[in-house]
mmCIF file of C-alpha atoms in Angstrom:
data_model
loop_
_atom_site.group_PDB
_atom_site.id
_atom_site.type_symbol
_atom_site.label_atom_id
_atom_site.label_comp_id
_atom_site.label_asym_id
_atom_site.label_seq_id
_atom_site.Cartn_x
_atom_site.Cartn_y
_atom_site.Cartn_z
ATOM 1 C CA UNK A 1 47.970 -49.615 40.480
ATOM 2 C CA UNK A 2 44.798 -48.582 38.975
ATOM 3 C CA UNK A 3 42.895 -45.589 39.703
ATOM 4 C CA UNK A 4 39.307 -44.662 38.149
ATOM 5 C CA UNK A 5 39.193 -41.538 35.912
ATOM 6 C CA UNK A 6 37.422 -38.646 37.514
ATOM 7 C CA UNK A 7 37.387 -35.247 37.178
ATOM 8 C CA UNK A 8 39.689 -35.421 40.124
ATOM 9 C CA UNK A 9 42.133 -37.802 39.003
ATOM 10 C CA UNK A 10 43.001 -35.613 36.195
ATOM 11 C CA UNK A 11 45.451 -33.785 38.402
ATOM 12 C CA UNK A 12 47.743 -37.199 38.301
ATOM 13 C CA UNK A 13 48.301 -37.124 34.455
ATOM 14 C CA UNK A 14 48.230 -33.011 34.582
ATOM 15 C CA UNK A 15 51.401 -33.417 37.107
ATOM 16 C CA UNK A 16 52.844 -36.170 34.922
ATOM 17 C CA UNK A 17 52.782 -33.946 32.007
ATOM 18 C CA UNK A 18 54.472 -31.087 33.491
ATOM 19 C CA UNK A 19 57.839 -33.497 34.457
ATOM 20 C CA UNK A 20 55.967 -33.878 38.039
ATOM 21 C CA UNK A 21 56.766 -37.749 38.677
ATOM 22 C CA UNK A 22 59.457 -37.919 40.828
ATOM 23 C CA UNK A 23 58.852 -36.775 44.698
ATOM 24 C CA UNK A 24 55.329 -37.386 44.957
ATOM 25 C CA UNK A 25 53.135 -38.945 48.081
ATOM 26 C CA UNK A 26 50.808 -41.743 47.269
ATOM 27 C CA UNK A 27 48.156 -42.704 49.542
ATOM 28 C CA UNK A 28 46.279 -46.155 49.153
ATOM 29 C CA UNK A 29 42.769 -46.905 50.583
ATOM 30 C CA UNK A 30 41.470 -50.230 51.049
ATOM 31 C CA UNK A 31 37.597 -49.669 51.867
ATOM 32 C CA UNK A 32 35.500 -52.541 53.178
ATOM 33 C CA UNK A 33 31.861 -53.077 55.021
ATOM 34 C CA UNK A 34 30.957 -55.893 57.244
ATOM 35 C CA UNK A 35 28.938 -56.199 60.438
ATOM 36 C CA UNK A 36 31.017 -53.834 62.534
ATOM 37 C CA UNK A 37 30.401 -50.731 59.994
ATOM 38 C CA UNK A 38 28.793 -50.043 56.150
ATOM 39 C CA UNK A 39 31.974 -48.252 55.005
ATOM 40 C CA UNK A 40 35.142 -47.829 57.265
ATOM 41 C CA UNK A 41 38.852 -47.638 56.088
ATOM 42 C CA UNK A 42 40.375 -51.676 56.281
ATOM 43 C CA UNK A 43 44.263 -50.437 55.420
ATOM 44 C CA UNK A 44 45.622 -47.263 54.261
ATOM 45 C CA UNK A 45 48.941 -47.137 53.376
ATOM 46 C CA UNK A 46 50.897 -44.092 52.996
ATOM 47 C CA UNK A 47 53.947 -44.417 50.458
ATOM 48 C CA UNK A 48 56.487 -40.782 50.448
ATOM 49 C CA UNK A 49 58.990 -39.771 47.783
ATOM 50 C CA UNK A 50 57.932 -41.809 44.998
ATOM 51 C CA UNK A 51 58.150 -41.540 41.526
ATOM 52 C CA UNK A 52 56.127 -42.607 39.103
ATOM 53 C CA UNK A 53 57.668 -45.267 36.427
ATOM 54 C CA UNK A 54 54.774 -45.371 33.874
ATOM 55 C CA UNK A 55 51.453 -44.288 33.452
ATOM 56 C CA UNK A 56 48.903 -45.423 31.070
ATOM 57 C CA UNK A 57 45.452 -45.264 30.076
ATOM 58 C CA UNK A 58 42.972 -48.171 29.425
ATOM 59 C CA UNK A 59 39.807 -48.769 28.518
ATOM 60 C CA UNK A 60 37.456 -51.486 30.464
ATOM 61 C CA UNK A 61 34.094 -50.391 31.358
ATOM 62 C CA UNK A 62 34.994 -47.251 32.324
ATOM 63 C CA UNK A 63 38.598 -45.315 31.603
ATOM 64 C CA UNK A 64 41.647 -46.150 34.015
ATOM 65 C CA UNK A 65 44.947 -44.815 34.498
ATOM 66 C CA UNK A 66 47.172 -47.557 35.404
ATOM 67 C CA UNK A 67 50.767 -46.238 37.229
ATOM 68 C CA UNK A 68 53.940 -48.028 38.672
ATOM 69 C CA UNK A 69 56.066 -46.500 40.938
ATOM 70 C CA UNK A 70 58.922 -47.094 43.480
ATOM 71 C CA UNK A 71 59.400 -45.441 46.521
ATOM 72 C CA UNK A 72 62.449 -44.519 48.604
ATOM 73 C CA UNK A 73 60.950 -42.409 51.266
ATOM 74 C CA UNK A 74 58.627 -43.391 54.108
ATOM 75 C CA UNK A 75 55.778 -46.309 54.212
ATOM 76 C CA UNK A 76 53.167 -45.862 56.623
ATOM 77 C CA UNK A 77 50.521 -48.466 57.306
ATOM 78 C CA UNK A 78 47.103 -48.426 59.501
ATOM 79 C CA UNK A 79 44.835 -51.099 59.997
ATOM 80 C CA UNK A 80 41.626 -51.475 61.024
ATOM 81 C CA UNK A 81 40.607 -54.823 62.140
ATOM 82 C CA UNK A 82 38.248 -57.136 64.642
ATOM 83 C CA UNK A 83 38.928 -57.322 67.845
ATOM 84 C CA UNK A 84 39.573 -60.620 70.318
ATOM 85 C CA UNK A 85 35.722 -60.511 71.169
ATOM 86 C CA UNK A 86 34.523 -59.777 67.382
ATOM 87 C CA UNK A 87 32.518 -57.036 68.999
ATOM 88 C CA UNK A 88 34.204 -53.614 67.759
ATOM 89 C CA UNK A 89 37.439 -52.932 65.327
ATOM 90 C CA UNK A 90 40.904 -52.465 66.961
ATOM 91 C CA UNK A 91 43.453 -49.596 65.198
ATOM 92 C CA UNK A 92 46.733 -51.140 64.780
ATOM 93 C CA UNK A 93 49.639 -48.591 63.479
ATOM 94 C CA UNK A 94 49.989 -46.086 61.724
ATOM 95 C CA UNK A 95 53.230 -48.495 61.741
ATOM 96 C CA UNK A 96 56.225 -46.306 60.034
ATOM 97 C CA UNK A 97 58.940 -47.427 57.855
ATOM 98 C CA UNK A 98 62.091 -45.614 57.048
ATOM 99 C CA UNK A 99 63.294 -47.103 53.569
ATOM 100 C CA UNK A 100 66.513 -44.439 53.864
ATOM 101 C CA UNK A 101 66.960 -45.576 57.135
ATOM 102 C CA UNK A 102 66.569 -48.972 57.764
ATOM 103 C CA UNK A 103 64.307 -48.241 60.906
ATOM 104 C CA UNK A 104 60.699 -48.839 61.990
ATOM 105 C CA UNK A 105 59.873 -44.912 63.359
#
């Protein structure tokens, strides 16, 4: 995954530094505009007790951090999406995971 450096995003490497990579939450945003809204949340997936494998820095037109990680916790997905009739967005989920489990929560 990549992630833009911001001011805010230097909390990631801060934790990393400090031995803070294992047990973490990461939370992934898919943003999208079309005819139903300018800016709306498409999929956001929610991954629990991760750890991070590596973490890097790089360099395009603006700074990155790139990451790995594996989870072992929960995944939680929601999606927003068009409707039958095209005329509004539909909420499917949040749709739950147990990886520990085996289960759908």
């Amino acid at each position: 995954m990549s992630i833009l450096v911001t001011k805010e995003t230097s909390k990631i490497f801060e934790n990393y530094l400090k031995r803070g990579h294992k047990d973490v939450t990461i939370t992934i945003v898919h943003r999208g505009s079309d005819k139903f809204d300018a800016d709306y949340e498409i999929q956001r997936a929610v991954y629990s007790t991760c750890t991070i494998q590596s973490l890097s820095f790089e360099m395009r037109d603006q700074l990155f951090i790139n990451l790995t990680f594996s989870f072992e916790g929960m995944v939680e997905v929601v999606f927003n999406v068009a409707n039958a009739t095209e005329s509004g967005l539909d909420k499917i989920g949040p749709i739950k995971y147990s990886i520990p489990e085996k289960v759908l929560k």
